[in-house]
XYZ file of C-alpha atoms in Angstrom:
719
model
C 14.347 -47.842 -48.341
C 16.883 -49.271 -45.947
C 17.845 -45.859 -44.684
C 14.177 -44.956 -44.040
C 13.626 -48.184 -42.102
C 16.768 -47.535 -40.085
C 15.561 -44.018 -39.247
C 12.189 -45.391 -38.221
C 13.783 -47.997 -35.958
C 16.021 -45.329 -34.445
C 13.063 -43.032 -33.683
C 11.167 -45.927 -32.126
C 14.195 -46.762 -30.035
C 14.488 -43.160 -28.877
C 10.813 -43.039 -28.001
C 11.131 -46.246 -26.036
C 14.149 -44.862 -24.235
C 12.268 -41.681 -23.338
C 9.363 -43.753 -22.100
C 11.693 -45.879 -19.983
C 13.216 -42.762 -18.494
C 9.806 -41.400 -17.581
C 9.178 -41.401 -13.853
C 6.916 -44.212 -12.613
C 4.527 -41.708 -11.065
C 4.177 -39.869 -14.374
C 3.482 -43.138 -16.212
C 0.890 -44.119 -13.626
C -0.709 -40.695 -13.873
C -0.728 -40.870 -17.647
C -2.206 -44.361 -17.632
C -4.890 -43.344 -15.163
C -5.784 -40.338 -17.318
C -6.022 -42.542 -20.377
C -8.385 -44.820 -18.496
C -10.743 -41.942 -17.733
C -13.207 -40.550 -20.209
C -12.765 -36.953 -21.429
C -16.155 -36.040 -19.926
C -15.063 -37.258 -16.490
C -11.817 -35.255 -16.611
C -13.698 -32.165 -17.803
C -16.298 -32.525 -15.056
C -13.569 -32.991 -12.433
C -11.796 -29.822 -13.536
C -15.039 -27.848 -13.657
C -16.046 -29.017 -10.165
C -12.645 -28.087 -8.775
C -12.798 -24.653 -10.377
C -16.399 -24.043 -9.331
C -15.998 -24.963 -5.683
C -12.672 -23.124 -5.484
C -14.291 -19.941 -6.801
C -17.170 -20.368 -4.364
C -14.683 -20.724 -1.499
C -12.777 -17.599 -2.628
C -15.941 -15.503 -2.996
C -17.279 -16.753 0.337
C -14.021 -15.877 2.090
C -14.098 -12.377 0.629
C -17.734 -11.809 1.595
C -17.202 -13.087 5.120
C -14.195 -10.815 5.556
C -16.196 -7.791 4.346
C -19.003 -8.640 6.785
C -16.446 -9.100 9.556
C -14.967 -5.628 8.899
C -18.406 -4.042 8.830
C -19.425 -5.705 12.094
C -16.161 -4.799 13.807
C -16.490 -1.176 12.664
C -20.023 -1.006 14.023
C -18.977 -2.431 17.385
C -15.947 -0.180 17.631
C -17.719 3.136 17.020
C -21.394 2.312 17.770
C -21.773 3.689 14.288
C -25.508 3.192 13.701
C -26.435 4.882 17.000
C -24.421 8.049 16.324
C -25.472 11.304 14.739
C -23.986 12.215 11.363
C -21.539 14.709 12.895
C -20.304 12.105 15.369
C -19.811 9.583 12.553
C -17.823 12.070 10.499
C -15.442 12.722 13.400
C -14.355 9.071 13.198
C -12.606 10.049 9.935
C -9.344 11.573 11.113
C -6.612 13.487 9.299
C -6.341 12.964 5.550
C -9.264 10.508 5.621
C -11.544 13.389 6.592
C -10.390 15.378 3.573
C -11.181 12.558 1.135
C -14.664 12.043 2.510
C -15.373 15.802 2.568
C -14.916 15.964 -1.204
C -17.270 12.998 -1.590
C -19.882 15.025 0.316
C -19.299 18.058 -1.906
C -19.792 15.970 -5.038
C -23.154 14.730 -3.772
C -24.259 18.272 -2.880
C -23.353 19.678 -6.312
C -26.272 20.400 -8.671
C -24.726 18.077 -11.261
C -21.788 15.734 -11.500
C -20.087 17.913 -14.102
C -20.421 20.976 -11.877
C -19.076 19.044 -8.914
C -16.008 17.901 -10.851
C -15.390 21.441 -12.065
C -15.521 22.803 -8.506
C -13.027 20.172 -7.378
C -10.609 20.865 -10.212
C -10.821 24.620 -9.544
C -11.129 24.466 -5.767
C -10.549 27.719 -3.858
C -12.796 27.056 -0.850
C -10.663 24.505 0.956
C -7.278 26.185 1.541
C -7.063 29.928 1.991
C -5.274 31.908 -0.709
C -4.836 28.880 -2.917
C -6.699 27.355 -5.839
C -5.906 23.709 -6.416
C -6.926 20.820 -8.602
C -8.097 18.561 -5.805
C -8.763 15.618 -8.135
C -5.139 15.500 -9.252
C -3.520 16.728 -6.022
C -5.374 14.284 -3.751
C -6.218 11.460 -6.198
C -9.984 11.756 -5.755
C -10.966 9.219 -8.425
C -12.365 6.829 -5.772
C -14.704 9.597 -4.595
C -15.719 10.392 -8.175
C -16.586 6.750 -8.800
C -18.411 6.380 -5.467
C -20.537 9.480 -6.078
C -21.457 8.329 -9.587
C -22.425 4.879 -8.342
C -24.456 6.341 -5.473
C -26.479 8.626 -7.720
C -26.757 6.329 -10.732
C -27.909 3.342 -8.669
C -30.732 5.302 -7.049
C -29.382 4.633 -3.571
C -30.458 8.029 -2.180
C -33.702 6.593 -0.869
C -32.210 3.292 0.295
C -28.942 3.993 2.121
C -27.157 6.996 3.585
C -24.138 8.338 1.655
C -21.685 7.458 4.443
C -22.829 3.833 4.660
C -22.628 3.537 0.874
C -19.082 4.936 0.904
C -17.679 2.702 3.622
C -19.618 -0.234 2.183
C -17.686 0.108 -1.077
C -14.381 0.150 0.807
C -15.322 -2.935 2.824
C -16.431 -4.642 -0.386
C -13.057 -3.881 -1.942
C -11.384 -5.453 1.066
C -13.430 -8.571 0.358
C -12.073 -8.535 -3.204
C -8.585 -8.078 -1.735
C -9.045 -11.191 0.366
C -10.458 -13.205 -2.550
C -7.506 -12.171 -4.746
C -4.995 -13.367 -2.140
C -6.975 -16.606 -1.880
C -6.830 -17.133 -5.654
C -3.111 -16.317 -5.863
C -2.232 -18.899 -3.233
C -4.621 -21.404 -4.844
C -3.101 -20.928 -8.322
C 0.423 -21.404 -6.974
C -0.292 -24.475 -4.846
C -3.187 -26.092 -6.719
C -5.329 -26.499 -3.591
C -7.998 -24.408 -1.880
C -6.429 -25.234 1.468
C -3.700 -22.701 0.756
C -6.310 -20.026 0.122
C -8.103 -20.765 3.385
C -4.829 -20.643 5.312
C -3.975 -17.318 3.651
C -7.296 -15.887 4.800
C -6.755 -17.134 8.358
C -3.263 -15.670 8.656
C -4.353 -12.375 7.100
C -7.215 -11.858 9.568
C -5.237 -12.994 12.607
C -2.422 -10.571 11.733
C -4.832 -7.785 10.781
C -2.841 -5.266 12.831
C 0.085 -5.713 10.426
C -1.708 -6.532 7.162
C -4.089 -3.599 6.763
C -4.856 -0.113 8.049
C -8.581 -0.393 7.429
C -9.169 -0.304 11.198
C -7.519 3.070 11.603
C -8.663 4.983 8.550
C -11.217 3.761 6.029
C -10.860 6.299 3.153
C -7.066 5.949 2.837
C -5.940 5.691 -0.788
C -4.236 2.360 -0.167
C -7.509 0.832 1.037
C -9.020 1.703 -2.342
C -5.969 0.747 -4.404
C -4.441 -2.408 -2.920
C -7.398 -4.677 -3.813
C -6.733 -3.890 -7.484
C -3.040 -4.579 -7.031
C -3.875 -7.927 -5.422
C -6.028 -8.761 -8.467
C -3.154 -7.736 -10.726
C -0.718 -9.992 -8.853
C -3.178 -12.904 -9.021
C -3.636 -12.437 -12.770
C 0.113 -12.002 -13.302
C 0.742 -15.234 -11.392
C -1.484 -17.117 -13.806
C -0.105 -15.291 -16.834
C 3.510 -16.221 -16.053
C 2.775 -19.953 -15.817
C 4.226 -22.097 -18.602
C 1.489 -24.693 -18.888
C -1.427 -22.264 -19.182
C -3.816 -22.598 -22.132
C -4.371 -19.768 -24.594
C -7.845 -18.791 -23.336
C -6.730 -18.560 -19.719
C -3.599 -16.681 -20.778
C -5.670 -14.146 -22.697
C -8.012 -13.679 -19.725
C -5.086 -13.160 -17.348
C -3.518 -10.654 -19.729
C -6.713 -8.599 -19.903
C -7.097 -8.703 -16.119
C -3.491 -7.587 -15.630
C -4.085 -4.678 -18.017
C -7.328 -3.519 -16.390
C -6.138 -3.884 -12.798
C -2.772 -2.196 -13.473
C -4.416 0.890 -14.907
C -7.090 1.038 -12.183
C -4.466 0.648 -9.485
C -2.474 3.510 -10.973
C -5.533 5.779 -10.945
C -6.459 5.027 -7.331
C -3.200 5.877 -5.536
C -0.609 8.571 -6.189
C 2.174 6.248 -5.014
C 1.086 3.257 -7.097
C 3.794 3.712 -9.737
C 6.472 3.204 -7.071
C 5.000 -0.176 -6.158
C 4.772 -1.078 -9.841
C 8.412 -0.049 -10.179
C 9.348 -2.690 -7.581
C 7.303 -5.213 -9.545
C 9.011 -4.184 -12.791
C 12.425 -4.720 -11.168
C 11.281 -8.210 -10.156
C 10.250 -9.018 -13.723
C 13.511 -7.577 -15.044
C 15.542 -9.901 -12.806
C 13.267 -12.790 -13.732
C 13.852 -12.189 -17.423
C 17.572 -11.502 -17.078
C 18.174 -14.933 -15.546
C 15.967 -16.646 -18.155
C 13.440 -17.803 -15.571
C 10.419 -16.797 -17.640
C 9.401 -16.413 -21.262
C 10.755 -13.097 -22.502
C 7.707 -12.300 -24.624
C 5.427 -12.391 -21.601
C 7.602 -10.009 -19.629
C 7.710 -7.523 -22.475
C 3.943 -7.708 -22.803
C 3.726 -6.624 -19.162
C 6.143 -3.785 -19.922
C 3.758 -2.628 -22.641
C 0.930 -2.672 -20.103
C 2.992 -0.399 -17.856
C 3.618 2.031 -20.710
C -0.029 2.084 -21.760
C -1.207 2.621 -18.171
C 1.290 5.440 -17.639
C 0.278 7.160 -20.872
C -3.460 6.845 -20.273
C -3.064 7.804 -16.626
C -1.060 10.875 -17.620
C -3.878 12.042 -19.890
C -6.744 11.335 -17.488
C -4.918 12.754 -14.467
C -4.799 16.206 -16.050
C -1.334 15.618 -17.533
C 0.176 14.689 -14.203
C 3.957 15.203 -14.566
C 4.656 12.818 -11.657
C 3.928 9.872 -13.964
C 6.358 11.094 -16.630
C 9.245 11.566 -14.201
C 8.471 8.329 -12.337
C 11.225 5.695 -12.113
C 8.796 3.159 -13.590
C 8.682 4.923 -16.943
C 12.467 5.341 -17.053
C 13.076 1.675 -16.204
C 10.561 0.283 -18.689
C 11.820 2.552 -21.475
C 15.414 1.473 -20.762
C 14.384 -2.185 -20.795
C 12.556 -1.839 -24.085
C 15.585 -0.173 -25.654
C 17.800 -2.999 -24.423
C 15.509 -5.743 -25.719
C 17.669 -6.743 -28.675
C 20.805 -7.098 -26.557
C 18.887 -9.134 -24.004
C 17.790 -11.625 -26.674
C 21.350 -12.177 -27.881
C 22.901 -12.993 -24.541
C 21.093 -16.171 -23.452
C 23.185 -18.710 -25.322
C 25.364 -19.922 -22.477
C 28.692 -18.853 -23.980
C 31.381 -16.939 -22.121
C 30.736 -13.879 -24.262
C 27.013 -14.010 -23.444
C 27.807 -14.119 -19.729
C 29.959 -11.024 -20.081
C 27.171 -9.382 -22.055
C 24.795 -10.195 -19.213
C 26.927 -8.154 -16.816
C 27.121 -5.372 -19.373
C 23.354 -5.619 -19.819
C 22.726 -4.928 -16.135
C 25.055 -1.959 -16.316
C 23.395 -0.717 -19.511
C 19.880 -0.908 -18.071
C 20.943 0.843 -14.869
C 22.743 3.594 -16.776
C 19.886 4.142 -19.219
C 17.332 4.257 -16.408
C 19.238 6.852 -14.402
C 20.045 8.916 -17.485
C 16.493 8.916 -18.807
C 15.047 9.808 -15.408
C 17.510 12.693 -15.091
C 16.657 13.979 -18.574
C 12.920 13.715 -17.957
C 13.214 15.642 -14.711
C 15.330 18.260 -16.470
C 12.976 18.963 -19.374
C 9.565 18.250 -17.789
C 8.303 20.852 -15.301
C 7.510 19.164 -12.018
C 7.584 19.793 -8.306
C 10.600 18.018 -6.934
C 10.034 16.643 -3.450
C 13.282 17.872 -1.965
C 12.071 17.017 1.512
C 11.852 13.348 0.460
C 15.460 13.365 -0.749
C 16.578 15.095 2.437
C 14.610 12.574 4.463
C 16.365 9.667 2.756
C 19.777 11.231 3.315
C 19.120 11.690 7.028
C 17.391 8.308 7.293
C 20.493 6.472 6.068
C 22.913 8.604 8.067
C 24.314 10.521 5.105
C 23.411 13.909 6.517
C 22.010 15.724 9.546
C 19.435 18.493 9.568
C 17.430 20.793 11.805
C 14.631 21.110 9.262
C 11.254 20.675 10.956
C 9.577 18.803 8.083
C 12.385 16.281 7.657
C 12.688 15.624 11.386
C 8.908 15.371 11.713
C 8.857 12.727 8.983
C 11.665 10.846 10.701
C 9.570 10.734 13.877
C 6.532 9.231 12.140
C 6.032 5.641 13.214
C 5.328 4.459 9.662
C 8.705 5.798 8.460
C 10.810 4.158 11.155
C 12.237 0.669 11.256
C 9.775 -2.027 12.383
C 9.713 -2.771 16.077
C 10.425 -6.101 17.700
C 6.719 -6.402 18.536
C 5.978 -6.713 14.833
C 8.174 -9.789 14.441
C 6.919 -11.184 17.739
C 3.299 -10.994 16.579
C 4.105 -12.741 13.306
C 6.010 -15.439 15.168
C 3.236 -16.056 17.695
C 0.759 -16.664 14.877
C 3.276 -19.149 13.319
C 3.338 -17.055 10.124
C 6.966 -15.910 10.231
C 8.567 -19.344 10.893
C 6.730 -21.006 8.016
C 7.401 -18.041 5.737
C 11.132 -18.297 6.422
C 11.016 -22.058 5.747
C 9.119 -21.663 2.470
C 11.243 -18.725 1.319
C 14.479 -20.593 2.080
C 13.429 -23.647 0.046
C 12.083 -21.610 -2.877
C 15.045 -19.237 -2.933
C 17.526 -22.114 -2.871
C 15.698 -23.839 -5.722
C 15.524 -20.622 -7.756
C 19.246 -20.082 -7.177
C 19.982 -23.569 -8.506
C 17.896 -22.841 -11.586
C 19.761 -19.570 -12.152
C 23.100 -21.396 -12.116
C 21.732 -23.921 -14.596
C 20.647 -21.077 -16.873
C 24.110 -19.551 -16.653
C 25.541 -22.910 -17.752
C 23.271 -22.773 -20.781
C 20.352 -25.081 -19.889
C 17.163 -23.898 -21.639
C 13.901 -22.936 -19.969
C 11.542 -25.868 -19.502
C 8.317 -25.443 -21.415
C 6.547 -28.097 -19.342
C 7.092 -28.319 -15.606
C 6.981 -31.821 -14.173
C 6.545 -32.988 -10.606
C 10.269 -33.583 -10.135
C 11.133 -31.584 -7.017
C 12.424 -28.492 -8.810
C 9.953 -25.858 -7.692
C 12.287 -23.069 -8.760
C 11.659 -23.959 -12.411
C 8.172 -22.465 -12.182
C 8.260 -18.813 -13.346
C 5.418 -17.683 -11.089
C 7.230 -19.051 -8.037
C 10.467 -17.333 -9.002
C 8.555 -14.068 -9.483
C 6.995 -14.214 -6.031
C 10.321 -15.069 -4.417
C 12.057 -12.061 -5.967
C 9.087 -9.775 -5.324
C 8.762 -10.696 -1.659
C 12.504 -10.205 -1.127
C 12.363 -6.688 -2.569
C 9.231 -5.781 -0.629
C 10.648 -7.307 2.534
C 13.822 -5.247 2.200
C 11.723 -2.080 2.063
C 9.600 -3.235 5.005
C 12.740 -3.708 7.088
C 13.582 -0.035 6.566
C 10.112 1.538 6.769
C 7.432 0.103 9.023
C 4.666 1.537 6.848
C 5.745 -0.840 4.073
C 4.690 -3.803 6.191
C 1.096 -3.306 5.023
C 2.292 -4.100 1.509
C 4.632 -6.920 2.463
C 2.784 -8.874 5.183
C -0.188 -9.884 2.968
C 2.352 -11.280 0.529
C 3.967 -13.151 3.415
C 0.605 -14.740 4.303
C 0.056 -15.854 0.719
C 3.562 -17.229 0.152
C 3.712 -19.113 3.458
C 0.276 -20.674 2.877
C 1.224 -21.714 -0.644
C 4.436 -23.358 0.548
C 3.064 -25.539 3.314
C 0.191 -26.674 1.059
C 2.324 -27.415 -2.018
C 3.409 -31.051 -2.519
C 6.028 -29.844 -4.964
C 7.756 -27.760 -2.306
C 7.951 -30.771 0.017
C 9.245 -32.857 -2.904
C 11.992 -30.289 -3.467
C 12.988 -30.530 0.178
C 12.966 -34.350 0.133
C 15.070 -34.399 -3.024
C 17.766 -32.378 -1.254
C 17.542 -34.617 1.814
C 17.699 -37.703 -0.472
C 14.901 -39.346 1.447
C 14.671 -43.082 0.679
C 12.942 -44.648 3.694
C 9.481 -43.477 2.600
C 8.232 -42.844 -0.903
C 8.855 -39.056 -1.313
C 5.778 -38.386 -3.472
C 3.438 -40.073 -1.002
C 5.047 -38.299 1.955
C 4.858 -34.955 0.155
C 1.131 -35.418 -0.485
C 0.550 -36.380 3.135
C 2.495 -33.415 4.537
C 0.851 -30.941 2.155
C -2.465 -31.924 3.736
C -1.409 -32.634 7.318
C 0.776 -29.594 8.032
C -1.770 -26.932 6.971
C -4.528 -28.865 8.749
C -2.552 -28.833 11.993
C -1.750 -25.134 11.535
C -5.378 -24.326 10.814
C -6.640 -26.262 13.828
C -4.175 -24.575 16.185
C -5.027 -21.123 14.803
C -8.738 -21.852 15.119
C -8.373 -23.001 18.708
C -6.269 -20.036 19.818
C -7.523 -17.075 17.768
C -11.158 -17.795 16.896
C -12.390 -17.028 20.452
C -10.457 -13.739 20.361
C -12.030 -12.728 17.046
C -15.521 -13.545 18.289
C -14.820 -11.580 21.467
C -13.842 -8.552 19.346
C -17.130 -8.743 17.482
C -19.203 -9.110 20.629
C -17.436 -6.396 22.657
C -18.900 -2.897 22.466
C -16.189 -0.239 22.512
C -17.003 3.353 23.352
C -14.835 5.716 21.344
C -16.490 9.087 21.711
C -14.730 12.448 21.471
C -17.149 14.850 23.116
C -14.724 17.802 23.055
C -14.306 17.613 19.271
C -18.082 17.283 18.813
C -18.647 20.397 20.921
C -16.016 22.307 18.939
C -17.628 21.406 15.618
C -21.070 22.373 16.904
C -19.746 25.758 18.049
C -18.121 26.433 14.673
C -21.311 25.584 12.778
C -23.442 27.781 15.025
C -21.202 30.750 15.894
C -18.475 31.167 13.285
C -19.247 33.334 10.235
C -19.370 31.691 6.830
C -16.274 33.605 5.654
C -14.192 32.434 8.629
C -10.785 30.858 8.016
C -9.432 28.519 10.701
C -5.805 27.851 11.571
C -4.574 24.900 13.615
C -2.896 21.528 13.306
C -3.356 19.899 9.872
C -5.133 16.869 11.390
C -7.741 19.058 13.076
C -8.151 21.179 9.955
C -9.127 18.079 8.001
C -11.900 17.317 10.494
C -13.113 20.931 10.446
C -13.265 20.907 6.661
C -15.327 17.712 6.686
C -17.712 18.514 9.543
C -18.314 22.216 8.903
C -17.156 23.010 5.367
C -15.270 26.108 6.520
C -12.026 27.209 4.841
C -8.773 26.238 6.565
C -5.149 27.304 6.264
C -3.539 23.845 5.996
C -4.299 20.201 5.268
C -2.726 16.883 6.343
C -1.214 16.175 2.928
C 2.458 15.335 2.613
C 3.056 15.103 -1.140
C 3.187 18.878 -1.664
C 6.162 20.859 -0.400
C 4.204 24.135 -0.265
C 1.571 22.563 1.977
C 4.280 21.108 4.190
C 5.817 24.566 4.500
C 2.425 25.936 5.466
C 2.045 23.251 8.108
C 5.391 24.196 9.620
C 4.454 27.883 9.715
C 1.078 27.223 11.341
C 2.702 24.877 13.861
C 4.713 27.887 15.121
C 1.836 28.517 17.545
C 3.465 25.796 19.672
C 6.948 27.332 19.512
C 8.729 29.994 21.581
C 7.879 32.886 19.303
C 6.429 36.283 20.066
C 2.766 37.143 19.714
C 3.640 39.533 16.912
C 5.449 36.808 14.924
C 2.516 34.398 15.212
C 0.077 37.135 14.303
C 2.012 38.016 11.157
C 2.161 34.357 10.106
C -1.572 33.805 10.600
C -2.683 37.015 8.891
C -0.438 36.216 5.918
C -2.725 33.236 5.302
C -5.884 35.339 5.948
C -6.736 33.286 9.042
C -9.512 34.703 11.258
C -9.575 32.040 14.008
C -6.800 30.172 15.795
C -7.333 26.818 17.544
C -4.843 25.687 20.201
C -4.893 21.956 21.006
C -4.005 21.157 24.574
C -2.815 17.664 23.582
C -0.060 19.190 21.399
C 0.822 22.072 23.697
C 1.242 19.775 26.714
C 2.326 16.703 24.780
C 4.401 14.117 26.619
C 5.745 12.054 23.757
C 7.116 8.540 24.159
C 10.157 9.405 22.024
C 12.288 12.249 23.319
C 12.755 14.964 20.737
C 9.811 13.893 18.569
C 7.179 16.144 20.080
C 6.014 18.948 17.800
C 7.253 21.624 20.217
C 10.663 19.928 20.475
C 11.059 19.801 16.710
C 10.077 23.470 16.441
C 12.603 24.466 19.107
C 15.350 22.620 17.238
C 14.391 24.167 13.889
C 14.145 27.672 15.377
C 17.439 27.365 17.258
C 15.765 27.625 20.653
C 17.435 24.427 21.894
C 21.155 23.716 21.971
C 22.329 20.157 22.586
C 25.775 19.770 24.171
C 27.095 16.376 25.278
C 23.641 14.943 25.700
C 22.260 17.935 27.671
C 19.745 20.346 26.176
C 19.843 24.056 26.900
C 16.867 26.196 25.951
C 17.075 29.891 25.353
C 14.472 32.315 24.072
C 13.260 35.636 25.414
C 9.685 34.542 24.732
C 7.709 31.819 26.440
C 5.917 29.071 24.550
C 3.112 30.769 22.656
C 0.422 28.140 23.330
C 1.029 28.579 27.076
C 1.425 32.336 27.143
C -1.716 33.083 25.167
C -3.834 31.380 27.847
C -2.637 33.938 30.432
C -4.667 36.725 28.773
C -2.105 39.476 29.265
C -0.504 41.994 26.923
C 0.607 41.775 24.158
C -1.339 38.563 23.463
C -4.744 40.133 24.181
C -3.926 42.870 21.655
C -3.803 40.336 18.856
C -6.049 37.476 19.983
C -9.386 37.239 21.790
C -10.548 33.961 23.276
C -14.061 33.140 22.097
C -14.463 29.461 23.012
C -12.744 26.754 25.026
C -13.254 23.314 26.489
C -10.979 20.679 28.004
C -9.099 20.056 24.733
C -9.417 23.149 22.535
C -8.956 26.896 22.911
C -10.340 29.053 20.086
C -9.089 32.626 19.595
C -10.357 35.238 17.213
C -7.528 37.036 15.422
C -8.033 40.766 15.985
C -7.764 43.243 13.134
C -5.189 45.552 14.741
C -2.835 47.887 12.904
C -0.099 48.660 15.404
C 2.319 45.995 16.594
C 3.368 46.863 20.127
C 4.896 44.440 22.611
């Protein structure tokens, strides 16, 4: 009896002590919540959720309308003929839309899919599975929706197609809004994210340049996945919301993987982020392993539905996740704070790395696949480990998207105030996460309930975004094309930071601010700073945006229109055209004729074809070019004056320069170039109409930009 009373008094004393230690702000908040009725609290939460969702949906819809209006003003789209509209799709975008047209023309959907999976009318002498090779699932879905919804009598196929893409961009914007809102707890962060994204549109999206790109279809689903993952990783989430986030992560991960052939590489970066998050005990281990299971399920289902695509089996994502799952038991036994566990942590990193590399090597050894050797060679040359004269590798090195970002990129981000605030937010969050990591190493457990105590790094979703943006930023610093994946994340993270009272509290805790109450000042700054930023952005950039929408731009390529009209009227149905891959994509879309090459860069055989066809701009003999073209059964040759007489901004990156280097027709000695070849440049010589060129080629059409030659069926090769 006495012992029980003593225990009771001791527990009461402990409870009182804990209550005394509770922060005054938490006690005031708790008392105020107790004073409110449950109905009032429920109504307040519902109102906040409802109006936040309305703001997110409205932002997405307005952005989609903005893109549609800008596209109309840029191309005068509604006033053009169908052929003129199709020419606005350039390069690989033209190829994607051409297959969408073929699906709509097919007598049935099943027949259309069969013709795409056994396609022998696009590239001469080659039958390919276009659905797998070019990831045509967006076109399959768009064609089904167009026919099933009865839109044939309401809207033209092209408007329906681009309308879906613009709608997805609206979802993309809404997902970024929600992610920033979930992290900061205020809609203001979402609105600021939207503003920064639109103002920096040149660096956040390529929707202006090419609508049907795979990334324009895929990235909205990835943004939804990141938003759902942000909510799923939170510690104080209820079971219903956690289940909803889990289902959304599952659905969006799989959809993202089906929409883009490079999606598994982006998911690999995300998996590395989660691995680091789990290794430093910054998140609940069970949640991370549930995400790993989602990766495995998506890879398996994607492998089956992508016609047993071996690229998914030999992907680094599968190797990493499999290695992590095998190391799960060791990972659970090393988070006890002892010296041995710290040593095991180092061994764990080594084990995961070794298993990942080993499994990927074994998978590539036993699973038949097409190894992209040109990608490996590109990386070696890119990082200065090797030099090469290979045309394909050097051509890739000259692509703007594969070079380091220019100073103009950072200048644009700085002028819009995005980069300075991103650096500030990232510095504070990274420092806080680093402190938390050191506390975990010392053995402090993960907090189940995060309090408003100025330790923003304790929140798992914040730590995830910090690690993820660092990895993506590192890639963006090496390849400019990666900026379209990184910059939207920059907009979201910077907006979250300046609108988060907790981030300001973390900063004030380090500064040991005592003159003003830190909580009150944090709340004031989290409202004042984004308001000032928003007002300044509105004042400076809103007139520019409205001017873009009101200005009519005339982008009309009359020479290409005339060329397409000539092909449709004069060329025989069995004709096969040879030319630059970008032009071949437009010809395939606008005329439907067979071509010798396509602007696709994930197939080494197609890249080799492109190099061979490009020889028309090299210093090769007429006989050599003739043999190359007839080997691909080409019947017409198209010379582009813009390539033949190209004056490139970067010396040595013109197509003809790269061909001369690859063919050994240029020797560089101490900075000087010496050219030698007994033949002149083919694209120049053929225009002279003298022997032996007239023996092999007959000019049948020309305008200011294009020269079309019929390839003669001669037997003797005489120079």
